[in-house]
PDB file of C-alpha atoms in Angstrom:
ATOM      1  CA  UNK N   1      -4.063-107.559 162.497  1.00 88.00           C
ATOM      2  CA  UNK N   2      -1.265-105.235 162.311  1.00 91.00           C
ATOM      3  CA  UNK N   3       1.379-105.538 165.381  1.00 95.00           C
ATOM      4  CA  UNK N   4       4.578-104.597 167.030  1.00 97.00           C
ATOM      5  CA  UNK N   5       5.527-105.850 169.826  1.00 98.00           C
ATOM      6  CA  UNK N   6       8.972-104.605 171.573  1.00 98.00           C
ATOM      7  CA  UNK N   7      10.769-106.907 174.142  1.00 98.00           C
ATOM      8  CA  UNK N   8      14.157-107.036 175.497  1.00 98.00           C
ATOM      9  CA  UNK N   9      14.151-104.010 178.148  1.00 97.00           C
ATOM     10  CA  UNK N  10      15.736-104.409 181.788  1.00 97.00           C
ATOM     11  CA  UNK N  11      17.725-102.960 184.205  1.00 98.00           C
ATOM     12  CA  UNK N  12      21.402-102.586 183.077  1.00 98.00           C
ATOM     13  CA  UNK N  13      24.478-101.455 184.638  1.00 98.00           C
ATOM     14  CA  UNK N  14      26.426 -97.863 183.434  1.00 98.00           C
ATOM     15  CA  UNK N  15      28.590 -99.062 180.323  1.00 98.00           C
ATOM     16  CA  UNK N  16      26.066-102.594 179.996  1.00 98.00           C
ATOM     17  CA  UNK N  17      24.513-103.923 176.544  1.00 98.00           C
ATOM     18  CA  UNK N  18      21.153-104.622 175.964  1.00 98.00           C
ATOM     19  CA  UNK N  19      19.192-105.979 172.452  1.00 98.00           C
ATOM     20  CA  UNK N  20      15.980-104.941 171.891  1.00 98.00           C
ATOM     21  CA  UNK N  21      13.340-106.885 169.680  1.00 98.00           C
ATOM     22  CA  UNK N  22      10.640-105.686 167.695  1.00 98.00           C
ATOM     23  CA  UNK N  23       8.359-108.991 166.445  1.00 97.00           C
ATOM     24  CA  UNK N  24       6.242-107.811 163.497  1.00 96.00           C
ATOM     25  CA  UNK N  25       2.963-109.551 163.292  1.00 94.00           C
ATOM     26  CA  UNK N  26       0.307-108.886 159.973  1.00 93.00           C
ATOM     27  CA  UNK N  27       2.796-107.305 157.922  1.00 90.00           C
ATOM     28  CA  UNK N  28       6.336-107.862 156.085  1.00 90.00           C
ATOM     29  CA  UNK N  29       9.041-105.507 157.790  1.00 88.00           C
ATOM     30  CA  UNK N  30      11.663-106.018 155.106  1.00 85.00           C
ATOM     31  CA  UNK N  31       9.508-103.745 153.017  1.00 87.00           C
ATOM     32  CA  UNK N  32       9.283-100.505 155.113  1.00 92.00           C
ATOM     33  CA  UNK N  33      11.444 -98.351 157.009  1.00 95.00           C
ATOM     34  CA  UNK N  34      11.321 -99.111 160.390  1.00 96.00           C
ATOM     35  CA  UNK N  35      12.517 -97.207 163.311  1.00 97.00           C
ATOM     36  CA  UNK N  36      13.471 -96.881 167.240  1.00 98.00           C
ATOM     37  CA  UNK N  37      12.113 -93.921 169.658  1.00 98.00           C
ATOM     38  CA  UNK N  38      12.235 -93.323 172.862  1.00 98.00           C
ATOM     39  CA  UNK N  39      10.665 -91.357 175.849  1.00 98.00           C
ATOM     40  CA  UNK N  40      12.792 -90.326 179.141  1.00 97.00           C
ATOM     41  CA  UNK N  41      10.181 -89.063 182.337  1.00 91.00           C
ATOM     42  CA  UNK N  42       9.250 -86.089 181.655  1.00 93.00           C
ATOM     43  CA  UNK N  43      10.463 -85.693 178.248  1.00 96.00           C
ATOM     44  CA  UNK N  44       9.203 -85.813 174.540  1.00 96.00           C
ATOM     45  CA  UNK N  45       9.693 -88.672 172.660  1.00 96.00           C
ATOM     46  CA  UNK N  46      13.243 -88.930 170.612  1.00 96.00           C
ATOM     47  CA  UNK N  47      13.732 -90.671 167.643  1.00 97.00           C
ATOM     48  CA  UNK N  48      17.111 -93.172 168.371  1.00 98.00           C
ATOM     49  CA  UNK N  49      17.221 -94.356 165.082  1.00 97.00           C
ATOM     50  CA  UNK N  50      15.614 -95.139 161.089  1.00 97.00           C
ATOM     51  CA  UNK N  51      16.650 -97.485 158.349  1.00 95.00           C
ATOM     52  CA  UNK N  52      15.297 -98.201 155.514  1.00 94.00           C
ATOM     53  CA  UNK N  53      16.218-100.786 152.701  1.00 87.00           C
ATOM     54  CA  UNK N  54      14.716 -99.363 150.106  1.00 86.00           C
ATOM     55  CA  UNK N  55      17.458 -96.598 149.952  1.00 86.00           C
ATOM     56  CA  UNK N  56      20.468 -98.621 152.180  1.00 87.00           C
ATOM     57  CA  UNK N  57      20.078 -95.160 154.468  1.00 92.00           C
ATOM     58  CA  UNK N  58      20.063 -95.903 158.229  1.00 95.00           C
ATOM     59  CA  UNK N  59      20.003 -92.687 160.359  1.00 96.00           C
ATOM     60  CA  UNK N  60      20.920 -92.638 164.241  1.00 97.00           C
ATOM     61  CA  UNK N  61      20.582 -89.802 166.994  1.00 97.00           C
ATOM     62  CA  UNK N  62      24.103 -87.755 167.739  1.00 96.00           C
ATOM     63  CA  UNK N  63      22.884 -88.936 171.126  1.00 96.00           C
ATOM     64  CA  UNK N  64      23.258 -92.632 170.418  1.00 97.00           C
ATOM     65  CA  UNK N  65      26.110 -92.744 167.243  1.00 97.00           C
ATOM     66  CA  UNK N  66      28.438 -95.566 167.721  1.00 97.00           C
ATOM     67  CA  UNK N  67      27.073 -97.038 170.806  1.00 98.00           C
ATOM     68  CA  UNK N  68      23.408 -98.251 169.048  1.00 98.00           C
ATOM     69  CA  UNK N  69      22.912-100.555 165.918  1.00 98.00           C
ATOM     70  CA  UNK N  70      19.673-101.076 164.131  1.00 97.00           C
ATOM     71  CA  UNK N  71      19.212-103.861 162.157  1.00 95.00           C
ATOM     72  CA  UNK N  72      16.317-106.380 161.149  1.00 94.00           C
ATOM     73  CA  UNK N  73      15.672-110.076 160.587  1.00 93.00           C
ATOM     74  CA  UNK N  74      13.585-110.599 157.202  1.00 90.00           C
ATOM     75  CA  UNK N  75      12.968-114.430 157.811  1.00 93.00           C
ATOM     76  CA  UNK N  76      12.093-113.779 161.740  1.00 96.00           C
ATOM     77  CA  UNK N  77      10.247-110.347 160.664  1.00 96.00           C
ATOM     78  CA  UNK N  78      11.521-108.703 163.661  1.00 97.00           C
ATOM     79  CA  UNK N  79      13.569-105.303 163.691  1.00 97.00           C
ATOM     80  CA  UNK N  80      16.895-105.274 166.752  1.00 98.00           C
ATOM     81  CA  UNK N  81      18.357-102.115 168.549  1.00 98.00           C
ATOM     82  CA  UNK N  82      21.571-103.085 169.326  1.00 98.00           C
ATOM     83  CA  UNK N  83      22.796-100.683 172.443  1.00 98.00           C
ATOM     84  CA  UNK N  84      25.946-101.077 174.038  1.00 98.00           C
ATOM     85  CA  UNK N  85      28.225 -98.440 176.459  1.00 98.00           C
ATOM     86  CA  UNK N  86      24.841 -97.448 177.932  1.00 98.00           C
ATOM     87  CA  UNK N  87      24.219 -94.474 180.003  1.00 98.00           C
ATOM     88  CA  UNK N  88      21.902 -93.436 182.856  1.00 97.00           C
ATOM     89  CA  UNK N  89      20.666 -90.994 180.171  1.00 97.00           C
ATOM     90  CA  UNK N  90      19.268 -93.790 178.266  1.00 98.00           C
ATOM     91  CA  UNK N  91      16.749 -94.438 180.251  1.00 98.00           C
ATOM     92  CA  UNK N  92      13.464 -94.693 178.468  1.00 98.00           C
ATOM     93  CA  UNK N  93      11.125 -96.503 176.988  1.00 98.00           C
ATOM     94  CA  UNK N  94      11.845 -97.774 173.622  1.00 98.00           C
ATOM     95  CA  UNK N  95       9.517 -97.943 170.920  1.00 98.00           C
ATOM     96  CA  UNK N  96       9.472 -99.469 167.604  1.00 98.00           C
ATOM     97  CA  UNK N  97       7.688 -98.587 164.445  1.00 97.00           C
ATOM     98  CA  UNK N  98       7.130 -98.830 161.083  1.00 95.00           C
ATOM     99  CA  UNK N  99       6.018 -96.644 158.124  1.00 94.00           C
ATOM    100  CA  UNK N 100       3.371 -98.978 156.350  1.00 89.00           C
ATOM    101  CA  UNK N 101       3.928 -97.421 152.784  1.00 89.00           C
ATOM    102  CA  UNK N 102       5.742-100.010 150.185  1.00 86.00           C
ATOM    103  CA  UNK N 103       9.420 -99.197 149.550  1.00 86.00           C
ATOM    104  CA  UNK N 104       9.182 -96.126 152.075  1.00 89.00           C
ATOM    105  CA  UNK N 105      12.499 -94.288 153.262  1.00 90.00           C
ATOM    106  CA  UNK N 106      12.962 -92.739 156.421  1.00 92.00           C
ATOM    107  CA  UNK N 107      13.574 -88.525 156.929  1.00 90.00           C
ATOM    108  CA  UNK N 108      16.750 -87.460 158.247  1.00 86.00           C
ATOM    109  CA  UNK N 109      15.079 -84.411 159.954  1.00 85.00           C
ATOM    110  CA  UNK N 110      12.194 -86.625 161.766  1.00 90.00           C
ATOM    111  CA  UNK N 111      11.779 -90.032 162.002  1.00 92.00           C
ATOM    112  CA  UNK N 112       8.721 -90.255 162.881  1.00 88.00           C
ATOM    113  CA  UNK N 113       7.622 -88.978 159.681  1.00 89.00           C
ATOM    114  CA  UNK N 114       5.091 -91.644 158.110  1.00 90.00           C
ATOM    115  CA  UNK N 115       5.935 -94.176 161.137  1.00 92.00           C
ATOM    116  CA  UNK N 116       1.695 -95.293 161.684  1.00 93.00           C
ATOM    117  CA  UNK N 117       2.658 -98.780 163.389  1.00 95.00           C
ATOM    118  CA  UNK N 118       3.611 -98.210 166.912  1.00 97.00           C
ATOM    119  CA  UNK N 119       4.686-100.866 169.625  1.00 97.00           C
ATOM    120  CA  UNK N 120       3.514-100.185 173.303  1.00 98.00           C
ATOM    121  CA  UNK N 121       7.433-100.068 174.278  1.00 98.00           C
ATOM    122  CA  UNK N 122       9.508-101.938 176.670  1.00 98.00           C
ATOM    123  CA  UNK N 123      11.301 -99.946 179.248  1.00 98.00           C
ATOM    124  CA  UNK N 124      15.289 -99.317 179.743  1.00 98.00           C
ATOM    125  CA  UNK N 125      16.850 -98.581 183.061  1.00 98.00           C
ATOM    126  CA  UNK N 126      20.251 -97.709 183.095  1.00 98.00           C
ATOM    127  CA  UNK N 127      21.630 -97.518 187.152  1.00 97.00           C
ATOM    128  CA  UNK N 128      24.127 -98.984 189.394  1.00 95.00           C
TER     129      UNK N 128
END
């Protein structure tokens, strides 16, 4: 059974770090491009950020550039968002996902594109 299962959300302080997890379960992440999203109240859902290694490309929001780092654990099969100098307008919840097809790549113009593995999401706060 295919599954994604984010963890690491909280309640974090203006300019605080948090690292999310995403544990893959029924399928090898390595091989795929993964990706983070998220969704504010009230809002669509954003993609963060997309890497893939079968082109070395990793893509990240404007948003989220230089604060966020996406990166992924072959032997632990579990994808990390790395966020740090967070802002109250990072609240969301964060979802990971993957695109199932072998060797895929993500799309610089939407993420989302071919992402068919979805985690439920774990849920950012960002207030003092």
């Amino acid at each position: 059974q295919v599954q994604l299962v984010e963890s690491g959300g909280g309640l974090v302080q203006p300019g605080g770090s948090l690292r999310l997890s995403c544990v893959a379960s029924g399928f090898t992440l390595e091989f795929y491009a993964i990706g983070w999203f998220r969704q504010a109240p009230g809002k669509e859902r954003e993609g963060v950020s997309c890497t893939s290694r079968s082109d070395g490309i990793t893509y990240y929001a404007d948003s989220v550039k230089g604060r966020f780092t996406i990166s992924r654990d072959g032997p632990k099969n579990t994808a990390y968002l790395q966020m740090s100098d967070l802002k109250p307008e990072d609240t969301a919840v964060y979802y990971c996902a993957a695109d199932p097809t072998f060797g895929s790549t993500c799309s610089a113009f939407d993420f989302s594109d071919g992402m068919d593995y979805w985690g439920k999401g774990t849920l950012v706060t960002v207030s003092s």
